[in-house]
Coordinates of C-alpha atoms and ligand atoms in Angstrom, one line a residue:
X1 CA 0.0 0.0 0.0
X2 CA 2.9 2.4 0.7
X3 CA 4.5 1.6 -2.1
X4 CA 1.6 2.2 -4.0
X5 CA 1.2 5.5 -2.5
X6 CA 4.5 6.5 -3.1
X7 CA 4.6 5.2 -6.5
X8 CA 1.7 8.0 -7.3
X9 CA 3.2 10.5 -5.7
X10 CA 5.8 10.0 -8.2
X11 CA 3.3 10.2 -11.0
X12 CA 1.8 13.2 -9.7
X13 CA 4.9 15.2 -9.1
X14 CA 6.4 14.1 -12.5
X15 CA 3.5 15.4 -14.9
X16 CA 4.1 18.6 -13.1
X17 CA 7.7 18.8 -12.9
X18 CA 8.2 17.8 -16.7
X19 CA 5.3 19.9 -17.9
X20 CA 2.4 17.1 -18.7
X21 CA -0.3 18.5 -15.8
X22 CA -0.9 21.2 -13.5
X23 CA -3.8 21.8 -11.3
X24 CA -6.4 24.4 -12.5
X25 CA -5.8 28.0 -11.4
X26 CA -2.7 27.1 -9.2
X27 CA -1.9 30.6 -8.6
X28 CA -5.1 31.0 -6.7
X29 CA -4.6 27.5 -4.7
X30 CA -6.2 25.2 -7.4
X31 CA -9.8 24.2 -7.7
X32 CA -10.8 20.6 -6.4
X33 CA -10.5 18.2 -9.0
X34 CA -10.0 20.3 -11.7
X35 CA -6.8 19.9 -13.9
X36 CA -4.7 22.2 -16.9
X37 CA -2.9 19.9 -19.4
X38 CA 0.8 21.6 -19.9
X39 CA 2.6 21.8 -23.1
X40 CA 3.4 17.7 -23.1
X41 CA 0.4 16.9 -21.7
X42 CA -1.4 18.4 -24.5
X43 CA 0.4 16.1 -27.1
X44 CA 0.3 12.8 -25.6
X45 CA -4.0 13.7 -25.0
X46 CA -3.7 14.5 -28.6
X47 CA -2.0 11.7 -29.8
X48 CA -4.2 9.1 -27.7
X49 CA -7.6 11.1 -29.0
X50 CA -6.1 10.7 -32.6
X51 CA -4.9 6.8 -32.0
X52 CA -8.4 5.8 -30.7
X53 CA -10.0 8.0 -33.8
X54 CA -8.0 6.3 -36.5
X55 CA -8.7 2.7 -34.9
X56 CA -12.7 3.5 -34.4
X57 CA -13.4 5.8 -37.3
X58 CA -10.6 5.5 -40.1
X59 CA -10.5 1.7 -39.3
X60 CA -14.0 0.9 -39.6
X61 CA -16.4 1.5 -43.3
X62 CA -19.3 1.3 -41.2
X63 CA -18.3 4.4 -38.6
X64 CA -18.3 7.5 -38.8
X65 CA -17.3 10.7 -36.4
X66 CA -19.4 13.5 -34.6
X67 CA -18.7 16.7 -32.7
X68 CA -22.0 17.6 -30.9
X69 CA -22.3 20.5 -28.5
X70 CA -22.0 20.0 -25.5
X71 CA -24.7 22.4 -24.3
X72 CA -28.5 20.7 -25.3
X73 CA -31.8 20.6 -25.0
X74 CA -32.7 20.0 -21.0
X75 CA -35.2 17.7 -22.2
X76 CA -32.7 14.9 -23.5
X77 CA -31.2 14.7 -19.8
X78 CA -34.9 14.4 -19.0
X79 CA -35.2 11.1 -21.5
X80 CA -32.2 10.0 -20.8
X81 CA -32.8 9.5 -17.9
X82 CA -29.9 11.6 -16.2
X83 CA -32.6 14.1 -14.4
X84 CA -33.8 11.2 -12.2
X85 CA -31.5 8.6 -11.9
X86 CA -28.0 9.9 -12.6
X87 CA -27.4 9.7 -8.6
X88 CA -24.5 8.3 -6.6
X89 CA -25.3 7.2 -2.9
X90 CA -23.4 9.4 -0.1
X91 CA -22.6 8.5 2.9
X92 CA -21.0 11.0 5.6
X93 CA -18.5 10.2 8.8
X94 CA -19.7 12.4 11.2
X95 CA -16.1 12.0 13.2
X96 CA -14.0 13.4 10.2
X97 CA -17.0 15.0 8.6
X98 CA -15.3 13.4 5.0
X99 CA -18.5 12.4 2.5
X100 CA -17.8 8.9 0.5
X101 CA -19.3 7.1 -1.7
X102 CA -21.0 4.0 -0.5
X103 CA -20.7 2.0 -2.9
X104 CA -16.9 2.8 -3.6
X105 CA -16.4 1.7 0.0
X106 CA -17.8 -1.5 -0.4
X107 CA -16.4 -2.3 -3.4
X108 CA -13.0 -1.2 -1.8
X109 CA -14.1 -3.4 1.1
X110 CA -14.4 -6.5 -1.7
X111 CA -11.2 -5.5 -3.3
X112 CA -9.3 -6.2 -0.2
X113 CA -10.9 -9.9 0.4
X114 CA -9.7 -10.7 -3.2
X115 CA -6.2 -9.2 -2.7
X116 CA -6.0 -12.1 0.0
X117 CA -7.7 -14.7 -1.9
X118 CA -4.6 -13.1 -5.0
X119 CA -2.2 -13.5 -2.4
X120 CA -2.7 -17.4 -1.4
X121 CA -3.0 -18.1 -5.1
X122 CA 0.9 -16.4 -5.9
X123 CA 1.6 -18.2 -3.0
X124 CA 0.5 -21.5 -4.3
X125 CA 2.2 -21.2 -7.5
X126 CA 5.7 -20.4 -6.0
X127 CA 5.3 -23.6 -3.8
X128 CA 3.8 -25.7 -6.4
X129 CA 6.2 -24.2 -9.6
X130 CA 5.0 -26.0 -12.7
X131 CA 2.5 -28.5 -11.3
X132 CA 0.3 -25.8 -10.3
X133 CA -2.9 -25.9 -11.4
X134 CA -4.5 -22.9 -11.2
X135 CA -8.2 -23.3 -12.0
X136 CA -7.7 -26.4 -9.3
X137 CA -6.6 -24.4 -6.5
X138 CA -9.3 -22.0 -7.4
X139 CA -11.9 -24.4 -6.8
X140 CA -10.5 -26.1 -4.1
X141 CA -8.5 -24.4 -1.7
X142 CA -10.9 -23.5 1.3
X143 CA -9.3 -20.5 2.5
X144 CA -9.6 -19.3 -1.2
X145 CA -12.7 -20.6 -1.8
X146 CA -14.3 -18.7 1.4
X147 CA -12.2 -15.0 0.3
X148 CA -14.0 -15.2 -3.5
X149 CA -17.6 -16.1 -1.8
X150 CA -17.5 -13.5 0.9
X151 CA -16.5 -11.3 -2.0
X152 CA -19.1 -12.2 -4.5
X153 CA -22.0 -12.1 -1.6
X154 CA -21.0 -8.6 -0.5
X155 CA -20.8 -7.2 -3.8
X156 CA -24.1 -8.9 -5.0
X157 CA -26.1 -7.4 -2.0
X158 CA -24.8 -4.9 -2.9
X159 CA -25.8 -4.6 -6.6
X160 CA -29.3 -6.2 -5.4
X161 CA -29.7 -3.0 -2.8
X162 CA -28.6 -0.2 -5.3
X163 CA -30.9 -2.2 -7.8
X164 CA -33.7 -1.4 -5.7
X165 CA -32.9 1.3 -4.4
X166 CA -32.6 0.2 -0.7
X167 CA -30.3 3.0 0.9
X168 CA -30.8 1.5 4.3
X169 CA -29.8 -1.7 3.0
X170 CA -26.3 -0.6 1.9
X171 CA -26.0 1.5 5.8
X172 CA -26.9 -1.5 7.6
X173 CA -24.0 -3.7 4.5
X174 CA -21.3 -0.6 5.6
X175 CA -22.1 -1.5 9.4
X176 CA -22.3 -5.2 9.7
X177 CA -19.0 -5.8 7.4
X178 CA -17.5 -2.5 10.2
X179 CA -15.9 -0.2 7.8
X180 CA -14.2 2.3 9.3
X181 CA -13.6 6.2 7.6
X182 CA -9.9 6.2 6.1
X183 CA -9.3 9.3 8.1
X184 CA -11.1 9.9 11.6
X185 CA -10.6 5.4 12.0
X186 CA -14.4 5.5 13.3
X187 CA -17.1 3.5 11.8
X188 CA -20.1 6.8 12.8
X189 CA -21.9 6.9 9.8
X190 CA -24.5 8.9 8.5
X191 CA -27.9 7.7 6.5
X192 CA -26.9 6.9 2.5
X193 CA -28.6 9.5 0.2
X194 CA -28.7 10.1 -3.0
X195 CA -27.2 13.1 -5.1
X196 CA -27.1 14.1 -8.5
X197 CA -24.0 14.8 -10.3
X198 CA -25.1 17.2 -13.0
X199 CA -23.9 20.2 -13.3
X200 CA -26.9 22.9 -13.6
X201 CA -26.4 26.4 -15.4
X202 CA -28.5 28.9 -17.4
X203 CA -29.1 30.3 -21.2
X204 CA -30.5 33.8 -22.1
X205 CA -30.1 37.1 -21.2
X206 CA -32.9 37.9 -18.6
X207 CA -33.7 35.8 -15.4
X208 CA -37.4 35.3 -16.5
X209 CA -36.4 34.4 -20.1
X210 CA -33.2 31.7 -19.4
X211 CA -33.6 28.3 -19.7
X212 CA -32.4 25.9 -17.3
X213 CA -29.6 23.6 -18.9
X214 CA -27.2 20.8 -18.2
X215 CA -23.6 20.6 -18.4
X216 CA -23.7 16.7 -20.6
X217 CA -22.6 14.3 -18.1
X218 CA -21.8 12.0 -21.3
X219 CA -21.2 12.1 -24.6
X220 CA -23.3 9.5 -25.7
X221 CA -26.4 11.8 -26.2
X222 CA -25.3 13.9 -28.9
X223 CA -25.1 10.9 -30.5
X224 CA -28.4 9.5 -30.1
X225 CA -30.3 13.3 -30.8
X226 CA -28.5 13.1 -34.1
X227 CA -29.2 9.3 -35.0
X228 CA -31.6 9.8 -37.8
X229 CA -29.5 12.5 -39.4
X230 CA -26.5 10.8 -39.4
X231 CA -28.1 7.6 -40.6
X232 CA -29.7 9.2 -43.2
X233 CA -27.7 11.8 -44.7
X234 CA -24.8 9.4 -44.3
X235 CA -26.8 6.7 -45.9
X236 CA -25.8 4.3 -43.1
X237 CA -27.1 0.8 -43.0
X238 CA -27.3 -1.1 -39.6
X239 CA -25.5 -2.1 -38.2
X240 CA -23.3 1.0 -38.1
X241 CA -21.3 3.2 -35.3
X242 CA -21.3 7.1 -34.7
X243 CA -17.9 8.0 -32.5
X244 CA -17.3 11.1 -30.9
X245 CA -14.5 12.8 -28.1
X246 CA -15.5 15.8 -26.1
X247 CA -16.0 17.3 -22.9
X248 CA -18.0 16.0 -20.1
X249 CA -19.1 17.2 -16.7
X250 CA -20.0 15.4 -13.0
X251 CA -20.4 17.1 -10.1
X252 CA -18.4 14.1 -8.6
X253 CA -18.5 14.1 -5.1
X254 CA -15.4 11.8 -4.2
X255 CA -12.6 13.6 -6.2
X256 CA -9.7 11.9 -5.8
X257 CA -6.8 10.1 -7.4
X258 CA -5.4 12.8 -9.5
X259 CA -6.8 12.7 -13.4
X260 CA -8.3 9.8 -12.5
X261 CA -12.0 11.1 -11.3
X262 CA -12.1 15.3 -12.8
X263 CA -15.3 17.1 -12.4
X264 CA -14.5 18.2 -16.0
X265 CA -13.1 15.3 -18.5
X266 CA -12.7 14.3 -21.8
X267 CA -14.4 10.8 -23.2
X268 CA -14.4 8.9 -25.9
X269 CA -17.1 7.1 -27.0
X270 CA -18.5 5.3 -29.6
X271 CA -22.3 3.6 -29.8
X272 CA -22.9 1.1 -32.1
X273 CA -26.3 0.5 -33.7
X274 CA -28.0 -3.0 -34.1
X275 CA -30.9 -5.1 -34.8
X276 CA -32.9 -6.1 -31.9
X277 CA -31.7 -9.2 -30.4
X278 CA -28.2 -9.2 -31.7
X279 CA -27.1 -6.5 -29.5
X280 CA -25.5 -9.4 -27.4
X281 CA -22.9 -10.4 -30.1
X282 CA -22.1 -7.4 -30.8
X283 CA -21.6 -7.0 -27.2
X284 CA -18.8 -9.8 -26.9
X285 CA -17.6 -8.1 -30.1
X286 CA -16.7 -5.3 -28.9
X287 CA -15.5 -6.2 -25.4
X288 CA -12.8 -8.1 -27.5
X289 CA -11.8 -5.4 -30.2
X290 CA -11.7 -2.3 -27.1
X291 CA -9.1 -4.8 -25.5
X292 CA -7.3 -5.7 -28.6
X293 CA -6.8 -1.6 -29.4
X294 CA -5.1 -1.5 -25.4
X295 CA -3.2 -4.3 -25.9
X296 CA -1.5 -2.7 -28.7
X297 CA 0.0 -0.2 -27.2
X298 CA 2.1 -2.7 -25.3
X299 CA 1.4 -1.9 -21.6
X300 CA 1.0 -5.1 -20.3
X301 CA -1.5 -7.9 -21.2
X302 CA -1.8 -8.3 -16.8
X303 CA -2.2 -4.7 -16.6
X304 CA -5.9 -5.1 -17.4
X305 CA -9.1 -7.2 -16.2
X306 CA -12.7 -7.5 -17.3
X307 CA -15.3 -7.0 -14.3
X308 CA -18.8 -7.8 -15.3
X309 CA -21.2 -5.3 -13.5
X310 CA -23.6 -6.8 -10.5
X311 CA -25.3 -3.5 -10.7
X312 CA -26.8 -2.5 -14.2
X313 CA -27.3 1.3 -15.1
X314 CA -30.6 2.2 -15.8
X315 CA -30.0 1.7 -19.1
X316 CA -28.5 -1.2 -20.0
X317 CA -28.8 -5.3 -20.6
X318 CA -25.2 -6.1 -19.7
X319 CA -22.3 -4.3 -19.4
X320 CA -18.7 -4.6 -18.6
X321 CA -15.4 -2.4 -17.7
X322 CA -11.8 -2.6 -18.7
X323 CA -9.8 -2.6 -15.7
X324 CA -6.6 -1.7 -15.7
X325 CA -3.9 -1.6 -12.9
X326 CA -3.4 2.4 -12.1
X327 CA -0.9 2.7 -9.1
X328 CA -3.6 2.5 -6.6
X329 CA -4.6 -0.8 -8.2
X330 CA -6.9 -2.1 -10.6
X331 CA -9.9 0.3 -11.2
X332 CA -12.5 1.0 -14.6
X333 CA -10.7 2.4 -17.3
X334 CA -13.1 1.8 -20.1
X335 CA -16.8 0.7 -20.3
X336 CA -18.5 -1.4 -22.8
X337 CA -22.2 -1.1 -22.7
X338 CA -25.3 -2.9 -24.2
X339 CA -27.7 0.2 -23.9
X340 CA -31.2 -2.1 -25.8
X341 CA -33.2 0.7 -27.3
X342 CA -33.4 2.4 -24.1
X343 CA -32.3 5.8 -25.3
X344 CA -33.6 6.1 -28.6
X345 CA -37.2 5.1 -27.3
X346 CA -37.1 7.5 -25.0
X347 CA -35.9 10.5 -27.2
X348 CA -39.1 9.3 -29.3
X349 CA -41.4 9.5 -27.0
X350 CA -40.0 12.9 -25.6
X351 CA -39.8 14.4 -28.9
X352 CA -42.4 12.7 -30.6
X353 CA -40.0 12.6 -33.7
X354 CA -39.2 9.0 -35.3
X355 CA -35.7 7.3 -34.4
X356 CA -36.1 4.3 -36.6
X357 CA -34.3 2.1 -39.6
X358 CA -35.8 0.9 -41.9
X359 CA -34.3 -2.7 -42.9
X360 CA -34.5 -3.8 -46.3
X361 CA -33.5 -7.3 -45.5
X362 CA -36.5 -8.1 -43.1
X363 CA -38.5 -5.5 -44.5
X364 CA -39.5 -3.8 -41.3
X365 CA -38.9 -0.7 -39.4
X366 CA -37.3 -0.8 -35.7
X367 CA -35.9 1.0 -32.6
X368 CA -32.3 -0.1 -32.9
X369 CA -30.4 -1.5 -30.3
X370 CA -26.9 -0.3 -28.8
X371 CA -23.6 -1.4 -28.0
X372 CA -21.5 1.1 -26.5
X373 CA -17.9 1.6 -25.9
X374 CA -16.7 4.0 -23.7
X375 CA -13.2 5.2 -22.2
X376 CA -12.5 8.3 -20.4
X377 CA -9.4 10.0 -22.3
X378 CA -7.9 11.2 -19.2
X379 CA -7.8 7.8 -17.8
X380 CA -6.1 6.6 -20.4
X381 CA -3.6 9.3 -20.4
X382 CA -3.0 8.3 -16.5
X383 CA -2.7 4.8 -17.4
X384 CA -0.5 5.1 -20.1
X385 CA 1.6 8.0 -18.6
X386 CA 2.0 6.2 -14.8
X387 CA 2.6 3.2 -16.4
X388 CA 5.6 4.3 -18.7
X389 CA 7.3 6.0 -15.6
X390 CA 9.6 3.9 -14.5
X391 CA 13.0 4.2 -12.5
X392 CA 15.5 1.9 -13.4
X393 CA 19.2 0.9 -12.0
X394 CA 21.8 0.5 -15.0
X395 CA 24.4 -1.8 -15.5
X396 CA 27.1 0.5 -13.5
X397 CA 24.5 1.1 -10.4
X398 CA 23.6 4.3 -11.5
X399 CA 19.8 5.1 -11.9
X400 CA 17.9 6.7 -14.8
X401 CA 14.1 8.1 -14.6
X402 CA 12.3 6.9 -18.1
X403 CA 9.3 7.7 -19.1
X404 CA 8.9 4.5 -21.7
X405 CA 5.9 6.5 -23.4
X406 CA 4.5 4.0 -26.5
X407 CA 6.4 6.1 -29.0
X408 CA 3.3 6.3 -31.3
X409 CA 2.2 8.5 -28.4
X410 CA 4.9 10.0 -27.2
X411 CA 4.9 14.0 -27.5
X412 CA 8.1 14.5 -29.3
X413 CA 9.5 12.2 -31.2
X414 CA 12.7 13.5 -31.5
X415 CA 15.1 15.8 -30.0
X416 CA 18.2 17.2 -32.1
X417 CA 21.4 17.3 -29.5
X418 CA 24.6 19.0 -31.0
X419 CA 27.4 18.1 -29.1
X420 CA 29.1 20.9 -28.8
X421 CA 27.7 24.7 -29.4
X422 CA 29.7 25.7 -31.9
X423 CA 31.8 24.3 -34.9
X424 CA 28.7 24.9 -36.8
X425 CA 27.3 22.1 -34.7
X426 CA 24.2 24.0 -34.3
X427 CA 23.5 24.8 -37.6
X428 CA 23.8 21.4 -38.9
X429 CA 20.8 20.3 -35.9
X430 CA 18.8 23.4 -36.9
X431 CA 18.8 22.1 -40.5
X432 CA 17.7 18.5 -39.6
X433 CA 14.8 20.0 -37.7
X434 CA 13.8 22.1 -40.2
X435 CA 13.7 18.9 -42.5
X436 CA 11.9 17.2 -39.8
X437 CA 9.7 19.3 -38.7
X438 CA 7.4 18.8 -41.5
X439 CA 6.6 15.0 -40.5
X440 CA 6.9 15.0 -36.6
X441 CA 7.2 17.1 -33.4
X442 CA 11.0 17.6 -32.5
X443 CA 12.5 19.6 -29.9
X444 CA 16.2 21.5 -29.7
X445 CA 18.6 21.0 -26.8
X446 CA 22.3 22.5 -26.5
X447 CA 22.2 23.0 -23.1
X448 CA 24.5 21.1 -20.6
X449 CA 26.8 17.9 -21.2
X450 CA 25.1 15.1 -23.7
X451 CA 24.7 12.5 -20.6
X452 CA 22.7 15.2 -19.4
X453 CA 20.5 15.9 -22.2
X454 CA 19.7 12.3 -22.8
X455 CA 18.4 12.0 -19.4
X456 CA 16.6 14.8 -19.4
X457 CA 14.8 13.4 -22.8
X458 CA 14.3 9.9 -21.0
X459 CA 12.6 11.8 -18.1
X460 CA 10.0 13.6 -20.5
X461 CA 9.3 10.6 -22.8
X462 CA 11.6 11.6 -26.3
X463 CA 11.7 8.0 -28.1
X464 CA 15.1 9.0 -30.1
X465 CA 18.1 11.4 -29.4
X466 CA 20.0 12.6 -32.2
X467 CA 23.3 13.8 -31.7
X468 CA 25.3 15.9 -34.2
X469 CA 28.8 15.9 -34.3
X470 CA 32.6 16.8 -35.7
X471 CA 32.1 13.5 -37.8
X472 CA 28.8 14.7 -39.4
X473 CA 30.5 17.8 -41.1
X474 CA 32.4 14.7 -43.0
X475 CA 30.2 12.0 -43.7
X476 CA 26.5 13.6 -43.1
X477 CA 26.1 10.9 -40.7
X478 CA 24.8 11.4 -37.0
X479 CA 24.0 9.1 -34.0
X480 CA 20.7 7.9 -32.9
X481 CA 20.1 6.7 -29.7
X482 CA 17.2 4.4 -28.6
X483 CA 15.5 5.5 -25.3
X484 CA 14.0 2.1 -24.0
X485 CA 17.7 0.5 -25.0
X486 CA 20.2 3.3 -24.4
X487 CA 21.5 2.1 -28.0
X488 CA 22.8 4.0 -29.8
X489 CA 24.0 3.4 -33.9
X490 CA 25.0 5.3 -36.5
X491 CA 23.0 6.5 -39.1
X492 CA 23.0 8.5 -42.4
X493 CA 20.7 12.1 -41.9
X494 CA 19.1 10.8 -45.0
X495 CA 17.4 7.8 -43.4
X496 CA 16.7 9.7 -39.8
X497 CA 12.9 10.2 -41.4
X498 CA 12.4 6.6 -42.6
X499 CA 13.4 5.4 -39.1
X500 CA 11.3 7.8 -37.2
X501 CA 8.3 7.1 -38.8
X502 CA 8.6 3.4 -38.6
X503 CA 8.5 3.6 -35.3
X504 CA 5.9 6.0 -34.4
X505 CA 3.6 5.7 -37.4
X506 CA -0.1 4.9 -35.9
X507 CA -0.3 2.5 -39.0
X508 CA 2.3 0.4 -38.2
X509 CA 1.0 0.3 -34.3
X510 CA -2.6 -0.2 -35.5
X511 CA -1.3 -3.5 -37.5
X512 CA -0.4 -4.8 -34.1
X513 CA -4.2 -5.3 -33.3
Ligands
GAP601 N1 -21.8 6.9 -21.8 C1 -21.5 6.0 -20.8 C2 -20.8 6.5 -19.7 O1 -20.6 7.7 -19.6 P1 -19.4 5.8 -17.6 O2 -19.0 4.5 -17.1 O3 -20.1 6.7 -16.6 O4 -20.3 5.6 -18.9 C3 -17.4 6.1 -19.1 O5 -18.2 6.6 -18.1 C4 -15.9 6.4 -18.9 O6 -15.7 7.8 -18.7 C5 -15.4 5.7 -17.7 O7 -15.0 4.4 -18.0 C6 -14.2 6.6 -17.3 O8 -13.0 6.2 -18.1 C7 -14.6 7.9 -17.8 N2 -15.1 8.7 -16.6 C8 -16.3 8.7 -16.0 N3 -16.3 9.6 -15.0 C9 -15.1 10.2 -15.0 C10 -14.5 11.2 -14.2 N4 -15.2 11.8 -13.2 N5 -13.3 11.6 -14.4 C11 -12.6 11.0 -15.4 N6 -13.0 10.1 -16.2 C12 -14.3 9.7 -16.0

């Protein structure tokens, strides 16, 4: 747990100190949960918007993007449901007077009996070696066996109470398994409630004339408002996706955890329309394909877990999140949803307007169904990000910060390092950049020795250093060194664009799904 704790200090601390994120309005003490991304942060959020674009919309015939505002019609949050049900239940220590979400402590409750039931299982396998059989010990092992039921019971009371809304239910849950508040240690809780997390604001110039209005707490909306004009000036046939990034908004009550949970963030989001009754396979479809596109990147196939959901939104038929190991341990990173025809019958019958397709092939009109993916693009900036950080020990004992950045993503690619200021050493550099420049983002550095300028480049992600010396007036050649390897080789200035873009083209990554 320290370790953990320590681990995201690091994280934190390093995306200021290198210029990825800063807290919002710093100057006047920040604002809760609120966060500015910095000149590298901007890139890498670019570069991870434009990876998940190409492999959703370039990638696929049968989607196409959106940009829908993100102020709309109060009535659609009415529909959607968001007005009434978007709620989290709150529960207040009256010791430390800190407000938690109950069902976050349970779930943390849960997470801690299957770290147990985890660590018996790691056990095992060191005992056992190459006999072990996993699935076996699993089944059989009773102290194991006891952890995963008293995990699954808790957390399917709890998904039965939520489900019906039983507040008291998921008090009297937080009492008889006696959590205790992280900070006052006492277990003096107040009654659960519900709260919404919408953000509420006005349009129009006079108070008598504004309308009331929501901030969007999802995307997802814009999309289905616009179904029937995309479908039809597009000429889409069904099944086919609409995808769309932006801006969205929750008053979240339990901001913690850095980018992680932001009262203003950035998702991505794609909803995928069916015929009734297939929405299931397109389900498992897309479960697969979402993890495929994260595996790509290379961050570690155990880095990520699927985790059914025991509680269903109000929305949806099943539904399932990416998981992925953040410092503070394995938590949703991405969300695939089958939504039925919940929305789109519901934004017909509040604006009495048709939201139909009309198949040829069975020669009928329907509601489609919906499959949903979505991922929140700051998640997935602090996945990628904490993950690449990493401190290592080299071969002479000495220690290096790297941030191992995928270098499809990283925010310069390059960084043009003359040895020595002058000689004309400079001017050769400029020139590469200026060559450069065209294809990719590269940066200048003459300052300090070279040892010191590569680890300066390690620490903010560069994927390649290339270093211009007394040998390049002669030969036009220059070394390139690798940041995950330290190699370095070298290389004519003619080829430096061929090897770049080999190595960070989204193309070539894409292939790897
Ligand atoms: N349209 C469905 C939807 O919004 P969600 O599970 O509430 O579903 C989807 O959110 C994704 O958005 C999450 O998996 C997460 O990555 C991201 N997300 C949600 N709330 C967030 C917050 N407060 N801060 C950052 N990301 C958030």
């Amino acid at each position: 747990m320290k370790n953990q704790e320590d681990k995201f200090k690091k994280v934190i601390s390093h995306a200021k100190e290198y210029g990825y994120v800063f807290q919002s309005s710093e100057i006047y003490d920040g604002l809760s949960a609120v966060y500015d991304y910095a000149q590298n942060g901007v890139e890498l959020k670019k570069n991870i918007r434009e990876y998940w674009w190409k492999a959703m919309v370039q990638m696929h015939e049968n989607i196409v993007g959106l940009d829908a505002a993100i102020f709309m019609h109060p009535t659609t949050w009415k529909a959607s449901g968001h007005v009434d049900a978007f709620n989290d239940p709150l529960i207040d220590n009256k010791d430390s007077k800190k407000r938690y979400r109950a069902d976050v402590l349970i779930e943390d409750y849960a997470e801690k009996i299957n770290l147990k039931a985890q660590k018996e299982i790691k056990k095992a396998a060191k005992r056992f070696g190459e006999s072990f059989n996993k699935d076996e010990f699993i089944s059989t092992n009773p102290r194991v066996v006891k952890y995963f039921s008293k995990r699954d019971e808790v957390l399917s009371r709890m998904g039965r109470s939520l489900e019906n809304e039983d507040l008291a239910d998921i008090k009297n849950l937080i009492e008889e398994l006696e959590i205790a508040c992280p900070v006052s240690g006492s277990r003096n809780w107040t009654d659960v409630k519900q709260f919404n997390l919408m953000f509420g604001t006005k349009i129009g110039a006079s108070a008598e004339t504004a309308m009331d209005l929501y901030l969007r707490p999802e995307t997802a909306q814009g999309i289905f408002v616009n179904f029937a004009n995309v479908q039809k000036t597009g000429r889409m046939k069904i099944p086919f996706g609409i995808a769309q990034t932006g801006k969205a908004f929750r008053n979240e009550i339990v901001a913690r955890q850095f980018i992680f949970r932001m009262r203003e963030f950035e998702q991505m989001e794609m909803q995928f329309f069916v015929r009734p009754g297939e929405e299931l396979k397109w389900y498992e479809h897309w479960k697969e394909e979402r993890l495929k596109w994260h595996l790509s990147l290379g961050l570690g196939k155990d880095n990520y877990r699927f985790h059914d959901h025991d509680k269903l939104a109000h929305y949806a038929n099943a539904a399932a999140d990416i998981e992925f190991n953040f410092p503070f341990g394995f938590k949703e990173l991405e969300g695939i949803h089958s939504r039925t025809d919940f929305d789109l019958k519901a934004h017909e019958e509040h604006s009495g307007k048709k939201l139909q397709f009309f198949d040829h092939e069975l020669n009928k009109s329907y509601v489609p169904y919906v499959v949903e993916t979505s991922i929140g693009l700051d998640r997935m900036f602090l996945a990628v990000f904490a993950t690449s950080l990493q401190n290592e020990v080299l071969e002479d004992g000495s220690e290096r910060i790297v941030l191992k950045l995928p270098s499809v993503l990283a925010p310069t690619k390059a960084a043009i390092l003359p040895l020595i200021k002058k000689d004309g050493l400079p001017e050769i550099a400029r020139k590469i950049i200026n060559e450069l420049k065209f294809d990719f983002n590269v940066s200048y550095d003459e300052k300090d020795a070279i040892g010191r300028r590569y680890r300066r480049q390690d620490a903010v992600g560069t994927p390649f250093c290339i270093t211009v010396d007394h040998d390049t007036k002669n030969d036009n050649t220059v070394t390139i060194r690798h940041r995950d390897t330290m190699q370095q080789e070298r290389v004519k200035i003619s080829e430096l664009k061929n090897i770049i873009s080999n190595n960070v083209s989204i193309g070539n990554w894409l292939q790897k799904m």
